[in-house]
Amino acid sequence: MTLQVLRRSLADQRTGLVLLLVLLVVVFGSLIPTFFDDRFVVFPLLRDVATLTVVGLAQLAVLSIGHLNIAVGRMAAFGAMFMGLAYEQWHLPLYAGLVIGVAAGAAIGALTGLIITSSGVNSFVVTLAMDFALLGFVSLVYSELTTSAAFTTKPAGMQELRTFSLADVCVGPVCGTSAIPQLAIFAVLAMLAVGYLYSRARTGREMLMVGSNAVAAELSGIPVDRRIVGAHALSGGLAALAGFMLAVTSGSFTATIGSEFMLPSFLGPVLGGTLLTGGAVSIIGTFLGTSLTQVIRQGLTMLGASVQSLSISLGIILLAALSLDRVRQVISERKAVRR
Amino acid sequence: MITLDARLRSNETTLAVVAVVGYTALVVTSGGSLLSGSAIETFFAYLAVPVLIGLAQLVALAVGQMNLSVGALGGFVACAGGVAMAQHGVPVWLAVPGALALGAFVGVLNGLLVVLTRINGFIVTLATMTILTGLQYELVGTTTVSDYSPVLRDLGRAAIFHIPVVFLVALAAAVVLAVFLRRAVPGRHLLASGGNPLAARLSGISNNRSIVVAHALSGLLIGVAAVVTLASAPGVNQSIGGDWLLASFAAPIIGGVALSGGAVSVSGTVLAAVIIRLVDVARAQFSLNPSWVNFVVGAVVLGTVVLTHRRGAA
Amino acid sequence: SDAGQSAAGPDKKDVSSVKVAFVPGGPHPYFQPWKAAADQVKADFKVGGTVFDETSQWDQAKQNSALNSLASQGYNAMGIFGVSPTDINSTFTDLKAKGITVASLGSCPAGDKDEADFCLSTDVGEAAYKAAKTAIEAMNGTGKLVHLTGNNVDANTQRRIAGVQKAVDETGGKVSILTTIPDIDKDLQTAQKAVADLLSAQGNQIQGIVTTAYNPAVAAAAGVKSAGLPIKVVAIDDDATILAGIKDGSVAATIAQNPTGQAYVGGWALAQLATGACTMATPGTTVDSGSFVITKTNVDTYDTERKAKTTQLTEQFKSSVLKCS
Amino acid sequence: MLIAQDLVKLFPGVRALDGASLRIEPGSVHALLGENGAGKSTLIKILTGVYRPDGGTLSVGGVEVHLDSPQAASRAGVGVVHQERNLVPEFSIGENIVLQRLPAKGGLLDRAAIRAEAKRCLDLLDLDLDPDRRVRGLPVSQLQLIEVAKALSMDSSVLLLDEPTTASTPSEVERLFEVIRKLRDNGTAVLFVSHKLEEVYELCDTVTVLRDGVSVLESTPLADLAKQDLISAMVGRAHSAVDLPARPAVTAEPVLELSAVSTAAGHRDISLSLRPGEILGLYGLVGAGRSELAKAVLGLSAITAGELRVRGKAVNIKDVRDALRGHRIGYVPEDRKEEGLFLDQPVTKNIAVAVWDRLRTRIGGVSAKSERALAETYVERLGIRLSSTDKLVGELSGGNQQKVSLAKWLAAETEILIIDEPTVGIDVRTKAAFHELIWQLATDGLAVLLITSDLVEMVTLADRIVVMRDFHVCGEVVNDHEYEPTSHRVMGLIHQDAE
Ligand SMILES: Nc1ncnc2c1ncn2[C@@H]1O[C@H](COP(=O)(O)OP(=O)(O)OP(=O)(O)O)[C@@H](O)[C@H]1O
Ligand SMILES: Nc1ncnc2c1ncn2[C@@H]1O[C@H](COP(=O)(O)OP(=O)(O)OP(=O)(O)O)[C@@H](O)[C@H]1O
Ligand SMILES: [Mg+2]
Ligand SMILES: [Mg+2]
């Protein structure tokens, strides 16, 4: 029994990620005395990890059906734009604006899904075109409605969300740690919801089956088109949530929100074991993959890496991590055979 | 039943018609100024790089791979060539083949990494992209290198009957690539690996070799694009290659190349690059705000996608 | 300078306890003089340390992360070029809340409020105005002008567009703006292509080009030269490529800014504030670091003028911007 | 000539071969038999250098060889048709045929040579196909023959055929056999894998039987063996095909009726009716439009005229979901890999996919426990061989995959079940079990529409047989379960229509 658990966890890609993550944290921690500084290092690091994990989940949602979302960043900008509008033009409270923005993101995602299902054209092409359309549209709205290309109105609670940690959440006399930002709660909720969706809910499981074999899914009574639209809507909604988190972190709602999302959106899920071909997702893996890249970046920055050595080392560590993973896979396969 | 071949061909016809109609419309609205020698020269000069990077992506797509490192590799090779000539006095006759070899070499590395680690090519090239971006910055920092080989730069501006030499280079690359993929045995092996890797393997074709060859060719074509950039850009700096990635996908995909591998269209890719170029020209001619251009291009593509690809009996 | 010695007293920290970080928005030629200035600040004012960190890569999130890392390493004074003018005030607020002295260098936050202790920067609107004026002069006061610039959805770009517009308005219709092309600063080839297409479509109607971003400036200089059109190009900054253009005549003029002065004077003022030797007379004051028209005539001498401006800036800080005990 | 000795092959968790031996002689046709998953395809893949054995030796012409790649095998003179289709869809038929040795002249493909060589191989099989035509879009039966042509082009001294006839019409099979005999007479050694024992007796001289990766009968002359001996060698016990007892006549009202239906797929004027507890056979030659008709019933192609009635009510079925939920109609597709299964998903999900609604816990999620329990029920009921229900379906042998595909629809508990070619590539024992199962399901009240090209199977199971040709119905035969007369009447209908 325990042996089997051991073997299974050895064969799991995520085990490698956890080990690597622990190793890196130990190495950086011993090299950099201030690496565990909760105000300046851990808190902001976790805030970024939280945001990028949600970005990763947004990509994961479409990877589950074997699609890609090239427009993930721009959907974040689109959703964030509605939040900005809600606060600046309609004077809505924080969470009302959040709901409107996420709904707008989900709507644009659903529209993308509808275009894909009604035309049968590859998602790469459609989301690429959508990326262009949104890039133009969002800029136009901002230059039309604002003078400094940003919605700067901050509704009540936004500032707190930016700086508050679990230390500000108390149950009786017991308060949380000041290292964990409150913003991370959004990421945890998103992970729980998406995790439940794909492991337990029929809808999410059916999305995975669509990713695995769309024809068989259709012939098994799965409403394939609806699942495709659903996955894209989920992707858009999560992207908008990530846009919100980024806007809260950086301070205002601008057209450039999400322009840096594309790379991390793939890194997290793929490092974590989500297939690009569809049919398998890993939510924890997405979190681990995102953490890994952010920890590497943070550690290297603190070690005083220059711009160039930062990218070079990041690339090399990624390759090394994945190659190690490959070695581990080969070993665990051998073991299984020689049993 | 419409075969894919026929569909590809009809796709190419459509693209050709769109290109001709678009060009004619721009000529008419410009009052004919687009027919002047210098306008034609400008039109084609900036087509060379899009065609080359589109082809570089096409080769990778042919085996079912993606090459995300096109821009980073192109920028790196261009900067390496520029720095070698300007700061280390490497003569141009050595620098140009050197740049091509460097491109191909990094391509081979990409391919070998994919084959040896069996990591998805998407991820491998993502990692090499990051590395190459760093190397490019390492080479030039924030400066623009421009005082290198006048011979090369004259060639970059030279034109034969108003057709720029750089465009002819791109066109020649396209023709050679088309012949290679259609008629040469290694080219067929490459497409077989892309079309059905298992069948290819069972027929004695090494998929690993196909992948390495495809990445090497992709790198080589990027090397050519880098040389063209060296010749025709006002100089090379850290920003070179920054906008190549999406452009490299746009041309082959609009041109009818399958993302899953095995089905390619060189002429479709070239035609798609022409159409994308027409959008630039229109933007300059009508002084359009780039935001509007992006929005309209995106919306029009989405609209046509919906209208022309209605999933019917297919 | 002996300004560093003024920091002494019971409730004041020693100047060697101050570590100053200079954080540009990303890798860009404009910031390169900051590097030397940072070393100069360390040498001249005996601060505990200086660093130049350009890892932000033009991403506000990455810049915030870099700033926090620096803070954790004990940097308690920072001169920052905010990536996003509308967001940088939040970053300033955060840093100040953690006891860090902050200056906005090279660019001021959008809006009327500046949460940093002070902003020492080129007045971008003013610089664009000067550039346009110079271009109009070179065009002999009539004709059509084109404005090439950077990211359209950036508060600074909007200020530049307004600056150019102001100069054109002052001609009373003799000069008009043919077109403003934003979003072409991302990379050199995009800029080059945009310039070439512009010249090929409407080149014979254009008398002047004013550029307020780096890549378009390089591209415009080269494009006009190779097209052989009699267009006057006014560029931005004094990168070697552009100075070469001025010397060979392909660039009529360029507007140099004063990054060295920003970092040097800014670094000194930061140290004064961080030790507690001085306080701001009015917190959040904006000081113009100066912009300088360079033409063929002063291409070899403009730096003297700029150095004078830097000296004048130090005086200005001592006399009116700071309040020192 | 080709001798394999004590081959061992391990896959994660499976000993696919565990001491398999075999000896193929020139000038003879050697049958390789065994149940699904016995290791036949694995053995062939070792003989052709696709897999490397974990133990054992191989020799060709008395020389020990190590075939570590498909090239090495073809150099050693071994040609093969694998069980799975292996053609490059975007290439022409000609290029596919000569893919292993693309002829070149001056570095470029020699198209004329390709065409000539392809034509030669196609002619051998009497196939009238244009070598320049693209492979994509060709029907399965032709793909299979093109693969045979591809194997022939190698002029190999050993030819291995892994179930080459599963998709062929009787005349195509006959044509293929003639070619095989000709090759045999010219001294080629042929290995032939099939689950159809009639074919084996018609064609083969010697036989090897694999059971669980071991050769239980090795290179024995076939003439000495009765069918029953072969079957008991394969299944490991005496096996007698149960004669299914006659079933009571069905009188209930029809649950599924088509009257004068025409479809967008090209069907004209199709009428038939199906009652609960009845097995209605739909027979026709390959391409007669039976699968398409099933898909039209499921709403996958539009009904353009006529009426579809379910339980007496005219209905308009939108899609499979509607068919399943609204009308309790299920469909087991013929192409299990493309249409039936999720190969990279575990067996559990493959079986439960259509019934997740039923497996929900109180708080609404699908319960993994009841999912597993459900899967295990059907794994046991259908005798699916696997080490764990978490195994990916793609790792099962062909026959076991087919069982999973059926299990999904049994689990869905439909009242009307359309079963398309259920026993293609299925071994005798499983086939008998399948027949019993289908018979039992019908007896329990399920309405079964059975599409099969296997006339024996049809006569064994169907109560009535509707015969189709060219997308229309050309007649109906009441099955008296006597093979000779019934099959004559069925074939008669097909041919009468042709005149
Ligand atoms: N690639 C593989 N990975 C893991 N297991 C495999 C693989 N290929 C085959 N097996 C296993 O090896 C065993 C033998 O399979 P094989 O395909 O050789 O059977 P077969 O005799 O050809 O059956 P069938 O008649 O159904 O085609 C089966 O248990 C199968 O599950
Ligand atoms: N000779 C052919 N050439 C091309 N396509 C064909 C040919 N014969 C049949 N088809 C295709 O096969 C389909 C119709 O066959 P269908 O599978 O419905 O028949 P079937 O009677 O069920 O045969 P099978 O026993 O193979 O399932 C159609 O899609 C048709 O286009
Ligand atoms: Mg088999
Ligand atoms: Mg059929």
PDB file of N, CA, C and O in Angstrom, chain D residues 301-331:
ATOM      1  N   SER D 301     -26.624  13.421 -39.006  1.00  0.00           N
ATOM      2  CA  SER D 301     -26.863  14.051 -40.304  1.00  0.00           C
ATOM      3  C   SER D 301     -28.375  14.200 -40.462  1.00  0.00           C
ATOM      4  O   SER D 301     -29.150  13.398 -39.944  1.00  0.00           O
ATOM      5  N   ALA D 302     -28.745  15.250 -41.152  1.00  0.00           N
ATOM      6  CA  ALA D 302     -30.142  15.679 -41.137  1.00  0.00           C
ATOM      7  C   ALA D 302     -31.053  14.716 -41.880  1.00  0.00           C
ATOM      8  O   ALA D 302     -30.672  14.130 -42.896  1.00  0.00           O
ATOM      9  N   ILE D 303     -32.246  14.557 -41.358  1.00  0.00           N
ATOM     10  CA  ILE D 303     -33.266  13.778 -42.056  1.00  0.00           C
ATOM     11  C   ILE D 303     -34.041  14.758 -42.932  1.00  0.00           C
ATOM     12  O   ILE D 303     -34.595  15.753 -42.450  1.00  0.00           O
ATOM     13  N   THR D 304     -34.025  14.507 -44.246  1.00  0.00           N
ATOM     14  CA  THR D 304     -34.576  15.495 -45.174  1.00  0.00           C
ATOM     15  C   THR D 304     -36.009  15.174 -45.580  1.00  0.00           C
ATOM     16  O   THR D 304     -36.721  16.042 -46.064  1.00  0.00           O
ATOM     17  N   ALA D 305     -36.404  13.902 -45.435  1.00  0.00           N
ATOM     18  CA  ALA D 305     -37.784  13.558 -45.770  1.00  0.00           C
ATOM     19  C   ALA D 305     -38.161  12.339 -44.961  1.00  0.00           C
ATOM     20  O   ALA D 305     -37.304  11.624 -44.445  1.00  0.00           O
ATOM     21  N   GLY D 306     -39.441  12.086 -44.848  1.00  0.00           N
ATOM     22  CA  GLY D 306     -39.890  10.921 -44.099  1.00  0.00           C
ATOM     23  C   GLY D 306     -39.971  11.225 -42.618  1.00  0.00           C
ATOM     24  O   GLY D 306     -39.831  12.370 -42.178  1.00  0.00           O
ATOM     25  N   GLU D 307     -40.182  10.167 -41.834  1.00  0.00           N
ATOM     26  CA  GLU D 307     -40.462  10.391 -40.425  1.00  0.00           C
ATOM     27  C   GLU D 307     -39.699   9.395 -39.567  1.00  0.00           C
ATOM     28  O   GLU D 307     -39.570   8.217 -39.916  1.00  0.00           O
ATOM     29  N   LEU D 308     -39.161   9.876 -38.468  1.00  0.00           N
ATOM     30  CA  LEU D 308     -38.503   9.019 -37.492  1.00  0.00           C
ATOM     31  C   LEU D 308     -39.401   8.996 -36.262  1.00  0.00           C
ATOM     32  O   LEU D 308     -39.730  10.041 -35.706  1.00  0.00           O
ATOM     33  N   ARG D 309     -39.865   7.795 -35.888  1.00  0.00           N
ATOM     34  CA  ARG D 309     -40.734   7.695 -34.714  1.00  0.00           C
ATOM     35  C   ARG D 309     -40.045   6.885 -33.629  1.00  0.00           C
ATOM     36  O   ARG D 309     -39.499   5.804 -33.895  1.00  0.00           O
ATOM     37  N   VAL D 310     -40.083   7.408 -32.410  1.00  0.00           N
ATOM     38  CA  VAL D 310     -39.571   6.660 -31.265  1.00  0.00           C
ATOM     39  C   VAL D 310     -40.737   6.437 -30.319  1.00  0.00           C
ATOM     40  O   VAL D 310     -41.425   7.392 -29.946  1.00  0.00           O
ATOM     41  N   ARG D 311     -40.975   5.201 -29.979  1.00  0.00           N
ATOM     42  CA  ARG D 311     -42.109   4.803 -29.130  1.00  0.00           C
ATOM     43  C   ARG D 311     -43.406   5.415 -29.657  1.00  0.00           C
ATOM     44  O   ARG D 311     -44.196   5.979 -28.910  1.00  0.00           O
ATOM     45  N   GLY D 312     -43.563   5.387 -30.976  1.00  0.00           N
ATOM     46  CA  GLY D 312     -44.811   5.809 -31.579  1.00  0.00           C
ATOM     47  C   GLY D 312     -44.927   7.298 -31.873  1.00  0.00           C
ATOM     48  O   GLY D 312     -45.790   7.712 -32.623  1.00  0.00           O
ATOM     49  N   LYS D 313     -44.008   8.094 -31.274  1.00  0.00           N
ATOM     50  CA  LYS D 313     -44.121   9.541 -31.488  1.00  0.00           C
ATOM     51  C   LYS D 313     -43.078  10.023 -32.507  1.00  0.00           C
ATOM     52  O   LYS D 313     -41.914   9.617 -32.432  1.00  0.00           O
ATOM     53  N   ALA D 314     -43.512  10.847 -33.432  1.00  0.00           N
ATOM     54  CA  ALA D 314     -42.552  11.427 -34.375  1.00  0.00           C
ATOM     55  C   ALA D 314     -41.606  12.334 -33.605  1.00  0.00           C
ATOM     56  O   ALA D 314     -42.050  13.156 -32.809  1.00  0.00           O
ATOM     57  N   VAL D 315     -40.295  12.142 -33.824  1.00  0.00           N
ATOM     58  CA  VAL D 315     -39.338  12.932 -33.068  1.00  0.00           C
ATOM     59  C   VAL D 315     -38.309  13.546 -33.993  1.00  0.00           C
ATOM     60  O   VAL D 315     -38.135  13.141 -35.142  1.00  0.00           O
ATOM     61  N   ASN D 316     -37.644  14.527 -33.437  1.00  0.00           N
ATOM     62  CA  ASN D 316     -36.558  15.171 -34.161  1.00  0.00           C
ATOM     63  C   ASN D 316     -35.353  15.156 -33.231  1.00  0.00           C
ATOM     64  O   ASN D 316     -35.276  15.939 -32.288  1.00  0.00           O
ATOM     65  N   ILE D 317     -34.468  14.208 -33.458  1.00  0.00           N
ATOM     66  CA  ILE D 317     -33.344  14.054 -32.530  1.00  0.00           C
ATOM     67  C   ILE D 317     -32.229  15.017 -32.908  1.00  0.00           C
ATOM     68  O   ILE D 317     -31.809  15.081 -34.061  1.00  0.00           O
ATOM     69  N   LYS D 318     -31.765  15.782 -31.909  1.00  0.00           N
ATOM     70  CA  LYS D 318     -30.775  16.823 -32.208  1.00  0.00           C
ATOM     71  C   LYS D 318     -29.352  16.260 -32.272  1.00  0.00           C
ATOM     72  O   LYS D 318     -28.594  16.534 -33.171  1.00  0.00           O
ATOM     73  N   ASP D 319     -28.999  15.515 -31.245  1.00  0.00           N
ATOM     74  CA  ASP D 319     -27.638  14.975 -31.196  1.00  0.00           C
ATOM     75  C   ASP D 319     -27.622  13.736 -30.295  1.00  0.00           C
ATOM     76  O   ASP D 319     -28.671  13.298 -29.821  1.00  0.00           O
ATOM     77  N   VAL D 320     -26.449  13.204 -30.085  1.00  0.00           N
ATOM     78  CA  VAL D 320     -26.349  11.967 -29.328  1.00  0.00           C
ATOM     79  C   VAL D 320     -26.858  12.158 -27.901  1.00  0.00           C
ATOM     80  O   VAL D 320     -27.492  11.281 -27.317  1.00  0.00           O
ATOM     81  N   ARG D 321     -26.596  13.341 -27.348  1.00  0.00           N
ATOM     82  CA  ARG D 321     -27.058  13.619 -25.994  1.00  0.00           C
ATOM     83  C   ARG D 321     -28.579  13.541 -25.923  1.00  0.00           C
ATOM     84  O   ARG D 321     -29.150  12.927 -25.024  1.00  0.00           O
ATOM     85  N   ASP D 322     -29.198  14.143 -26.939  1.00  0.00           N
ATOM     86  CA  ASP D 322     -30.645  14.116 -27.019  1.00  0.00           C
ATOM     87  C   ASP D 322     -31.136  12.678 -27.185  1.00  0.00           C
ATOM     88  O   ASP D 322     -32.096  12.239 -26.534  1.00  0.00           O
ATOM     89  N   ALA D 323     -30.458  11.947 -28.051  1.00  0.00           N
ATOM     90  CA  ALA D 323     -30.835  10.555 -28.290  1.00  0.00           C
ATOM     91  C   ALA D 323     -30.751   9.765 -26.990  1.00  0.00           C
ATOM     92  O   ALA D 323     -31.641   8.982 -26.650  1.00  0.00           O
ATOM     93  N   LEU D 324     -29.685   9.986 -26.254  1.00  0.00           N
ATOM     94  CA  LEU D 324     -29.455   9.245 -25.025  1.00  0.00           C
ATOM     95  C   LEU D 324     -30.426   9.667 -23.928  1.00  0.00           C
ATOM     96  O   LEU D 324     -31.106   8.845 -23.325  1.00  0.00           O
ATOM     97  N   ARG D 325     -30.518  10.956 -23.695  1.00  0.00           N
ATOM     98  CA  ARG D 325     -31.311  11.415 -22.552  1.00  0.00           C
ATOM     99  C   ARG D 325     -32.788  11.466 -22.872  1.00  0.00           C
ATOM    100  O   ARG D 325     -33.623  11.088 -22.050  1.00  0.00           O
ATOM    101  N   GLY D 326     -33.098  11.970 -24.072  1.00  0.00           N
ATOM    102  CA  GLY D 326     -34.492  12.166 -24.406  1.00  0.00           C
ATOM    103  C   GLY D 326     -35.162  10.877 -24.865  1.00  0.00           C
ATOM    104  O   GLY D 326     -36.367  10.707 -24.699  1.00  0.00           O
ATOM    105  N   HIS D 327     -34.384   9.981 -25.478  1.00  0.00           N
ATOM    106  CA  HIS D 327     -35.033   8.831 -26.115  1.00  0.00           C
ATOM    107  C   HIS D 327     -34.419   7.497 -25.736  1.00  0.00           C
ATOM    108  O   HIS D 327     -34.830   6.469 -26.226  1.00  0.00           O
ATOM    109  N   ARG D 328     -33.378   7.535 -24.906  1.00  0.00           N
ATOM    110  CA  ARG D 328     -32.709   6.319 -24.436  1.00  0.00           C
ATOM    111  C   ARG D 328     -32.191   5.454 -25.588  1.00  0.00           C
ATOM    112  O   ARG D 328     -32.416   4.250 -25.626  1.00  0.00           O
ATOM    113  N   ILE D 329     -31.567   6.128 -26.546  1.00  0.00           N
ATOM    114  CA  ILE D 329     -30.943   5.416 -27.659  1.00  0.00           C
ATOM    115  C   ILE D 329     -29.435   5.504 -27.508  1.00  0.00           C
ATOM    116  O   ILE D 329     -28.901   6.567 -27.204  1.00  0.00           O
ATOM    117  N   GLY D 330     -28.750   4.383 -27.670  1.00  0.00           N
ATOM    118  CA  GLY D 330     -27.298   4.383 -27.595  1.00  0.00           C
ATOM    119  C   GLY D 330     -26.673   3.895 -28.890  1.00  0.00           C
ATOM    120  O   GLY D 330     -27.344   3.263 -29.716  1.00  0.00           O
ATOM    121  N   TYR D 331     -25.394   4.204 -29.076  1.00  0.00           N
ATOM    122  CA  TYR D 331     -24.719   3.805 -30.319  1.00  0.00           C
ATOM    123  C   TYR D 331     -23.290   3.384 -30.029  1.00  0.00           C
ATOM    124  O   TYR D 331     -22.493   4.169 -29.509  1.00  0.00           O
TER     125      TYR D 331
END
